[in-house]
Amino acid sequence: MKVTSVADPILPLCQRLFPSRIAGVSLGLLKATALELAILAGHV
C-alpha cells in the first residue's frame, strides 16, 4: 500500500525523536488516519 511505503521512512525518525513506545503509537495513529483519508477520498 502507498500509505505504508510513505510512513515507513518516518519510523526511524520517530524513534530518534521519541521513546519507541510513543513512536509506535503515533505511527499507528498516523497510518490509521492516512488510511481513513484514503478511504474517504476514494468514496468522494
CHARMM-style PDB file with segment names, atoms N, HN, CA, C and O in Angstrom:
ATOM      1  N   MET     1       0.826  -1.208   0.000  1.00  0.00      PROA
ATOM      2  CA  MET     1       0.000   0.000   0.000  1.00  0.00      PROA
ATOM      3  C   MET     1       0.858   1.255   0.000  1.00  0.00      PROA
ATOM      4  O   MET     1       1.942   1.283   0.582  1.00  0.00      PROA
ATOM      5  N   LYS     2       0.368   2.270  -0.648  1.00  0.00      PROA
ATOM      6  HN  LYS     2      -0.513   2.247  -1.121  1.00  0.00      PROA
ATOM      7  CA  LYS     2       1.098   3.535  -0.706  1.00  0.00      PROA
ATOM      8  C   LYS     2       1.277   4.149   0.677  1.00  0.00      PROA
ATOM      9  O   LYS     2       2.335   4.698   0.986  1.00  0.00      PROA
ATOM     10  N   VAL     3       0.247   4.057   1.502  1.00  0.00      PROA
ATOM     11  HN  VAL     3      -0.612   3.612   1.251  1.00  0.00      PROA
ATOM     12  CA  VAL     3       0.289   4.658   2.837  1.00  0.00      PROA
ATOM     13  C   VAL     3       1.456   4.098   3.644  1.00  0.00      PROA
ATOM     14  O   VAL     3       2.185   4.844   4.297  1.00  0.00      PROA
ATOM     15  N   THR     4       1.627   2.774   3.593  1.00  0.00      PROA
ATOM     16  HN  THR     4       1.035   2.167   3.062  1.00  0.00      PROA
ATOM     17  CA  THR     4       2.693   2.121   4.346  1.00  0.00      PROA
ATOM     18  C   THR     4       4.062   2.550   3.833  1.00  0.00      PROA
ATOM     19  O   THR     4       4.959   2.832   4.628  1.00  0.00      PROA
ATOM     20  N   SER     5       4.233   2.604   2.519  1.00  0.00      PROA
ATOM     21  HN  SER     5       3.505   2.376   1.873  1.00  0.00      PROA
ATOM     22  CA  SER     5       5.530   2.968   1.950  1.00  0.00      PROA
ATOM     23  C   SER     5       5.891   4.414   2.254  1.00  0.00      PROA
ATOM     24  O   SER     5       7.071   4.754   2.345  1.00  0.00      PROA
ATOM     25  N   VAL     6       4.890   5.261   2.409  1.00  0.00      PROA
ATOM     26  HN  VAL     6       3.932   4.985   2.334  1.00  0.00      PROA
ATOM     27  CA  VAL     6       5.142   6.659   2.778  1.00  0.00      PROA
ATOM     28  C   VAL     6       5.502   6.756   4.255  1.00  0.00      PROA
ATOM     29  O   VAL     6       6.386   7.528   4.626  1.00  0.00      PROA
ATOM     30  N   ALA     7       4.831   5.983   5.100  1.00  0.00      PROA
ATOM     31  HN  ALA     7       4.113   5.356   4.799  1.00  0.00      PROA
ATOM     32  CA  ALA     7       5.034   6.061   6.545  1.00  0.00      PROA
ATOM     33  C   ALA     7       6.329   5.377   6.998  1.00  0.00      PROA
ATOM     34  O   ALA     7       6.893   5.768   8.020  1.00  0.00      PROA
ATOM     35  N   ASP     8       6.811   4.377   6.272  1.00  0.00      PROA
ATOM     36  HN  ASP     8       6.353   4.059   5.442  1.00  0.00      PROA
ATOM     37  CA  ASP     8       7.995   3.625   6.683  1.00  0.00      PROA
ATOM     38  C   ASP     8       9.244   4.482   6.930  1.00  0.00      PROA
ATOM     39  O   ASP     8       9.921   4.270   7.936  1.00  0.00      PROA
ATOM     40  N   PRO     9       9.576   5.435   6.059  1.00  0.00      PROA
ATOM     41  CA  PRO     9      10.759   6.269   6.330  1.00  0.00      PROA
ATOM     42  C   PRO     9      10.601   7.153   7.563  1.00  0.00      PROA
ATOM     43  O   PRO     9      11.595   7.635   8.105  1.00  0.00      PROA
ATOM     44  N   ILE    10       9.368   7.373   8.014  1.00  0.00      PROA
ATOM     45  HN  ILE    10       8.560   6.981   7.574  1.00  0.00      PROA
ATOM     46  CA  ILE    10       9.102   8.214   9.177  1.00  0.00      PROA
ATOM     47  C   ILE    10       9.426   7.481  10.476  1.00  0.00      PROA
ATOM     48  O   ILE    10       9.743   8.112  11.485  1.00  0.00      PROA
ATOM     49  N   LEU    11       9.348   6.150  10.453  1.00  0.00      PROA
ATOM     50  HN  LEU    11       9.090   5.638   9.633  1.00  0.00      PROA
ATOM     51  CA  LEU    11       9.543   5.359  11.667  1.00  0.00      PROA
ATOM     52  C   LEU    11      10.905   5.588  12.334  1.00  0.00      PROA
ATOM     53  O   LEU    11      10.933   5.861  13.534  1.00  0.00      PROA
ATOM     54  N   PRO    12      12.035   5.493  11.623  1.00  0.00      PROA
ATOM     55  CA  PRO    12      13.328   5.746  12.273  1.00  0.00      PROA
ATOM     56  C   PRO    12      13.423   7.155  12.850  1.00  0.00      PROA
ATOM     57  O   PRO    12      14.017   7.358  13.909  1.00  0.00      PROA
ATOM     58  N   LEU    13      12.841   8.117  12.158  1.00  0.00      PROA
ATOM     59  HN  LEU    13      12.359   7.952  11.298  1.00  0.00      PROA
ATOM     60  CA  LEU    13      12.840   9.499  12.626  1.00  0.00      PROA
ATOM     61  C   LEU    13      12.068   9.609  13.936  1.00  0.00      PROA
ATOM     62  O   LEU    13      12.532  10.245  14.883  1.00  0.00      PROA
ATOM     63  N   CYS    14      10.904   8.996  13.990  1.00  0.00      PROA
ATOM     64  HN  CYS    14      10.528   8.480  13.221  1.00  0.00      PROA
ATOM     65  CA  CYS    14      10.093   8.998  15.215  1.00  0.00      PROA
ATOM     66  C   CYS    14      10.833   8.324  16.364  1.00  0.00      PROA
ATOM     67  O   CYS    14      10.768   8.783  17.504  1.00  0.00      PROA
ATOM     68  N   GLN    15      11.531   7.240  16.063  1.00  0.00      PROA
ATOM     69  HN  GLN    15      11.583   6.867  15.137  1.00  0.00      PROA
ATOM     70  CA  GLN    15      12.257   6.516  17.109  1.00  0.00      PROA
ATOM     71  C   GLN    15      13.405   7.346  17.664  1.00  0.00      PROA
ATOM     72  O   GLN    15      13.760   7.199  18.834  1.00  0.00      PROA
ATOM     73  N   ARG    16      13.991   8.214  16.850  1.00  0.00      PROA
ATOM     74  HN  ARG    16      13.703   8.334  15.900  1.00  0.00      PROA
ATOM     75  CA  ARG    16      15.043   9.101  17.343  1.00  0.00      PROA
ATOM     76  C   ARG    16      14.467  10.205  18.218  1.00  0.00      PROA
ATOM     77  O   ARG    16      15.048  10.577  19.238  1.00  0.00      PROA
ATOM     78  N   LEU    17      13.307  10.725  17.800  1.00  0.00      PROA
ATOM     79  HN  LEU    17      12.835  10.423  16.972  1.00  0.00      PROA
ATOM     80  CA  LEU    17      12.721  11.867  18.498  1.00  0.00      PROA
ATOM     81  C   LEU    17      11.988  11.464  19.775  1.00  0.00      PROA
ATOM     82  O   LEU    17      12.008  12.200  20.761  1.00  0.00      PROA
ATOM     83  N   PHE    18      11.348  10.309  19.760  1.00  0.00      PROA
ATOM     84  HN  PHE    18      11.332   9.711  18.959  1.00  0.00      PROA
ATOM     85  CA  PHE    18      10.514   9.885  20.884  1.00  0.00      PROA
ATOM     86  C   PHE    18      10.925   8.495  21.355  1.00  0.00      PROA
ATOM     87  O   PHE    18      11.547   7.740  20.608  1.00  0.00      PROA
ATOM     88  N   PRO    19      10.573   8.156  22.609  1.00  0.00      PROA
ATOM     89  CA  PRO    19      10.707   6.759  23.040  1.00  0.00      PROA
ATOM     90  C   PRO    19       9.926   5.845  22.093  1.00  0.00      PROA
ATOM     91  O   PRO    19       8.886   6.242  21.566  1.00  0.00      PROA
ATOM     92  N   SER    20      10.418   4.639  21.877  1.00  0.00      PROA
ATOM     93  HN  SER    20      11.262   4.317  22.305  1.00  0.00      PROA
ATOM     94  CA  SER    20       9.842   3.768  20.844  1.00  0.00      PROA
ATOM     95  C   SER    20       8.363   3.464  21.074  1.00  0.00      PROA
ATOM     96  O   SER    20       7.618   3.268  20.114  1.00  0.00      PROA
ATOM     97  N   ARG    21       7.935   3.422  22.324  1.00  0.00      PROA
ATOM     98  HN  ARG    21       8.540   3.580  23.104  1.00  0.00      PROA
ATOM     99  CA  ARG    21       6.520   3.144  22.591  1.00  0.00      PROA
ATOM    100  C   ARG    21       5.642   4.251  22.020  1.00  0.00      PROA
ATOM    101  O   ARG    21       4.646   3.984  21.349  1.00  0.00      PROA
ATOM    102  N   ILE    22       6.021   5.494  22.295  1.00  0.00      PROA
ATOM    103  HN  ILE    22       6.831   5.711  22.840  1.00  0.00      PROA
ATOM    104  CA  ILE    22       5.264   6.646  21.787  1.00  0.00      PROA
ATOM    105  C   ILE    22       5.332   6.680  20.258  1.00  0.00      PROA
ATOM    106  O   ILE    22       4.334   6.954  19.592  1.00  0.00      PROA
ATOM    107  N   ALA    23       6.509   6.400  19.714  1.00  0.00      PROA
ATOM    108  HN  ALA    23       7.320   6.178  20.256  1.00  0.00      PROA
ATOM    109  CA  ALA    23       6.679   6.402  18.262  1.00  0.00      PROA
ATOM    110  C   ALA    23       5.775   5.353  17.613  1.00  0.00      PROA
ATOM    111  O   ALA    23       5.155   5.609  16.581  1.00  0.00      PROA
ATOM    112  N   GLY    24       5.709   4.182  18.221  1.00  0.00      PROA
ATOM    113  HN  GLY    24       6.213   3.974  19.059  1.00  0.00      PROA
ATOM    114  CA  GLY    24       4.857   3.120  17.688  1.00  0.00      PROA
ATOM    115  C   GLY    24       3.390   3.510  17.684  1.00  0.00      PROA
ATOM    116  O   GLY    24       2.672   3.258  16.716  1.00  0.00      PROA
ATOM    117  N   VAL    25       2.949   4.129  18.776  1.00  0.00      PROA
ATOM    118  HN  VAL    25       3.532   4.333  19.562  1.00  0.00      PROA
ATOM    119  CA  VAL    25       1.549   4.561  18.879  1.00  0.00      PROA
ATOM    120  C   VAL    25       1.256   5.665  17.875  1.00  0.00      PROA
ATOM    121  O   VAL    25       0.248   5.621  17.170  1.00  0.00      PROA
ATOM    122  N   SER    26       2.153   6.671  17.810  1.00  0.00      PROA
ATOM    123  HN  SER    26       2.972   6.707  18.382  1.00  0.00      PROA
ATOM    124  CA  SER    26       1.918   7.799  16.903  1.00  0.00      PROA
ATOM    125  C   SER    26       1.964   7.339  15.449  1.00  0.00      PROA
ATOM    126  O   SER    26       1.200   7.834  14.621  1.00  0.00      PROA
ATOM    127  N   LEU    27       2.852   6.397  15.130  1.00  0.00      PROA
ATOM    128  HN  LEU    27       3.473   5.994  15.803  1.00  0.00      PROA
ATOM    129  CA  LEU    27       2.922   5.883  13.764  1.00  0.00      PROA
ATOM    130  C   LEU    27       1.651   5.102  13.430  1.00  0.00      PROA
ATOM    131  O   LEU    27       1.128   5.197  12.320  1.00  0.00      PROA
ATOM    132  N   GLY    28       1.166   4.335  14.394  1.00  0.00      PROA
ATOM    133  HN  GLY    28       1.592   4.257  15.295  1.00  0.00      PROA
ATOM    134  CA  GLY    28      -0.086   3.604  14.195  1.00  0.00      PROA
ATOM    135  C   GLY    28      -1.245   4.546  13.940  1.00  0.00      PROA
ATOM    136  O   GLY    28      -2.075   4.299  13.065  1.00  0.00      PROA
ATOM    137  N   LEU    29      -1.300   5.635  14.712  1.00  0.00      PROA
ATOM    138  HN  LEU    29      -0.626   5.835  15.422  1.00  0.00      PROA
ATOM    139  CA  LEU    29      -2.357   6.633  14.523  1.00  0.00      PROA
ATOM    140  C   LEU    29      -2.212   7.309  13.168  1.00  0.00      PROA
ATOM    141  O   LEU    29      -3.199   7.559  12.477  1.00  0.00      PROA
ATOM    142  N   LEU    30      -0.958   7.604  12.795  1.00  0.00      PROA
ATOM    143  HN  LEU    30      -0.156   7.400  13.357  1.00  0.00      PROA
ATOM    144  CA  LEU    30      -0.696   8.251  11.507  1.00  0.00      PROA
ATOM    145  C   LEU    30      -1.169   7.362  10.357  1.00  0.00      PROA
ATOM    146  O   LEU    30      -1.828   7.830   9.429  1.00  0.00      PROA
ATOM    147  N   LYS    31      -0.826   6.084  10.428  1.00  0.00      PROA
ATOM    148  HN  LYS    31      -0.290   5.704  11.182  1.00  0.00      PROA
ATOM    149  CA  LYS    31      -1.236   5.142   9.379  1.00  0.00      PROA
ATOM    150  C   LYS    31      -2.753   5.012   9.331  1.00  0.00      PROA
ATOM    151  O   LYS    31      -3.345   4.987   8.251  1.00  0.00      PROA
ATOM    152  N   ALA    32      -3.388   4.929  10.512  1.00  0.00      PROA
ATOM    153  HN  ALA    32      -2.907   4.949  11.389  1.00  0.00      PROA
ATOM    154  CA  ALA    32      -4.845   4.791  10.574  1.00  0.00      PROA
ATOM    155  C   ALA    32      -5.521   6.025   9.983  1.00  0.00      PROA
ATOM    156  O   ALA    32      -6.491   5.911   9.233  1.00  0.00      PROA
ATOM    157  N   THR    33      -5.004   7.201  10.325  1.00  0.00      PROA
ATOM    158  HN  THR    33      -4.216   7.293  10.934  1.00  0.00      PROA
ATOM    159  CA  THR    33      -5.571   8.454   9.815  1.00  0.00      PROA
ATOM    160  C   THR    33      -5.394   8.542   8.301  1.00  0.00      PROA
ATOM    161  O   THR    33      -6.325   8.899   7.578  1.00  0.00      PROA
ATOM    162  N   ALA    34      -4.195   8.217   7.829  1.00  0.00      PROA
ATOM    163  HN  ALA    34      -3.439   7.927   8.416  1.00  0.00      PROA
ATOM    164  CA  ALA    34      -3.919   8.261   6.391  1.00  0.00      PROA
ATOM    165  C   ALA    34      -4.813   7.266   5.648  1.00  0.00      PROA
ATOM    166  O   ALA    34      -5.297   7.552   4.553  1.00  0.00      PROA
ATOM    167  N   LEU    35      -5.023   6.104   6.252  1.00  0.00      PROA
ATOM    168  HN  LEU    35      -4.629   5.872   7.141  1.00  0.00      PROA
ATOM    169  CA  LEU    35      -5.873   5.083   5.639  1.00  0.00      PROA
ATOM    170  C   LEU    35      -7.320   5.565   5.569  1.00  0.00      PROA
ATOM    171  O   LEU    35      -7.989   5.381   4.552  1.00  0.00      PROA
ATOM    172  N   GLU    36      -7.806   6.186   6.655  1.00  0.00      PROA
ATOM    173  HN  GLU    36      -7.262   6.335   7.481  1.00  0.00      PROA
ATOM    174  CA  GLU    36      -9.169   6.736   6.659  1.00  0.00      PROA
ATOM    175  C   GLU    36      -9.327   7.803   5.590  1.00  0.00      PROA
ATOM    176  O   GLU    36     -10.325   7.825   4.869  1.00  0.00      PROA
ATOM    177  N   LEU    37      -8.341   8.691   5.486  1.00  0.00      PROA
ATOM    178  HN  LEU    37      -7.530   8.674   6.071  1.00  0.00      PROA
ATOM    179  CA  LEU    37      -8.388   9.755   4.479  1.00  0.00      PROA
ATOM    180  C   LEU    37      -8.403   9.163   3.074  1.00  0.00      PROA
ATOM    181  O   LEU    37      -9.123   9.645   2.200  1.00  0.00      PROA
ATOM    182  N   ALA    38      -7.602   8.112   2.860  1.00  0.00      PROA
ATOM    183  HN  ALA    38      -7.017   7.721   3.570  1.00  0.00      PROA
ATOM    184  CA  ALA    38      -7.557   7.462   1.553  1.00  0.00      PROA
ATOM    185  C   ALA    38      -8.912   6.834   1.216  1.00  0.00      PROA
ATOM    186  O   ALA    38      -9.377   6.911   0.079  1.00  0.00      PROA
ATOM    187  N   ILE    39      -9.536   6.217   2.216  1.00  0.00      PROA
ATOM    188  HN  ILE    39      -9.159   6.155   3.140  1.00  0.00      PROA
ATOM    189  CA  ILE    39     -10.852   5.597   2.006  1.00  0.00      PROA
ATOM    190  C   ILE    39     -11.898   6.668   1.712  1.00  0.00      PROA
ATOM    191  O   ILE    39     -12.707   6.522   0.795  1.00  0.00      PROA
ATOM    192  N   LEU    40     -11.874   7.754   2.504  1.00  0.00      PROA
ATOM    193  HN  LEU    40     -11.217   7.872   3.248  1.00  0.00      PROA
ATOM    194  CA  LEU    40     -12.822   8.850   2.297  1.00  0.00      PROA
ATOM    195  C   LEU    40     -12.631   9.482   0.921  1.00  0.00      PROA
ATOM    196  O   LEU    40     -13.600   9.789   0.227  1.00  0.00      PROA
ATOM    197  N   ALA    41     -11.374   9.670   0.537  1.00  0.00      PROA
ATOM    198  HN  ALA    41     -10.586   9.420   1.100  1.00  0.00      PROA
ATOM    199  CA  ALA    41     -11.074  10.261  -0.769  1.00  0.00      PROA
ATOM    200  C   ALA    41     -11.580   9.352  -1.890  1.00  0.00      PROA
ATOM    201  O   ALA    41     -12.049   9.831  -2.923  1.00  0.00      PROA
ATOM    202  N   GLY    42     -11.484   8.052  -1.681  1.00  0.00      PROA
ATOM    203  HN  GLY    42     -11.104   7.663  -0.842  1.00  0.00      PROA
ATOM    204  CA  GLY    42     -11.963   7.096  -2.671  1.00  0.00      PROA
ATOM    205  C   GLY    42     -13.478   7.107  -2.819  1.00  0.00      PROA
ATOM    206  O   GLY    42     -14.001   6.799  -3.890  1.00  0.00      PROA
ATOM    207  N   HSD    43     -14.180   7.460  -1.755  1.00  0.00      PROA
ATOM    208  HN  HSD    43     -13.755   7.711  -0.885  1.00  0.00      PROA
ATOM    209  CA  HSD    43     -15.646   7.484  -1.781  1.00  0.00      PROA
ATOM    210  C   HSD    43     -16.203   8.763  -2.392  1.00  0.00      PROA
ATOM    211  O   HSD    43     -17.342   8.792  -2.859  1.00  0.00      PROA
ATOM    212  N   VAL    44     -15.397   9.813  -2.387  1.00  0.00      PROA
ATOM    213  HN  VAL    44     -14.472   9.789  -2.008  1.00  0.00      PROA
ATOM    214  CA  VAL    44     -15.870  11.112  -2.909  1.00  0.00      PROA
ATOM    215  C   VAL    44     -15.938  11.064  -4.424  1.00  0.00      PROA
ATOM    216  OT1 VAL    44     -16.310  12.052  -5.057  1.00  0.00      PROA
TER     217      VAL     44
END
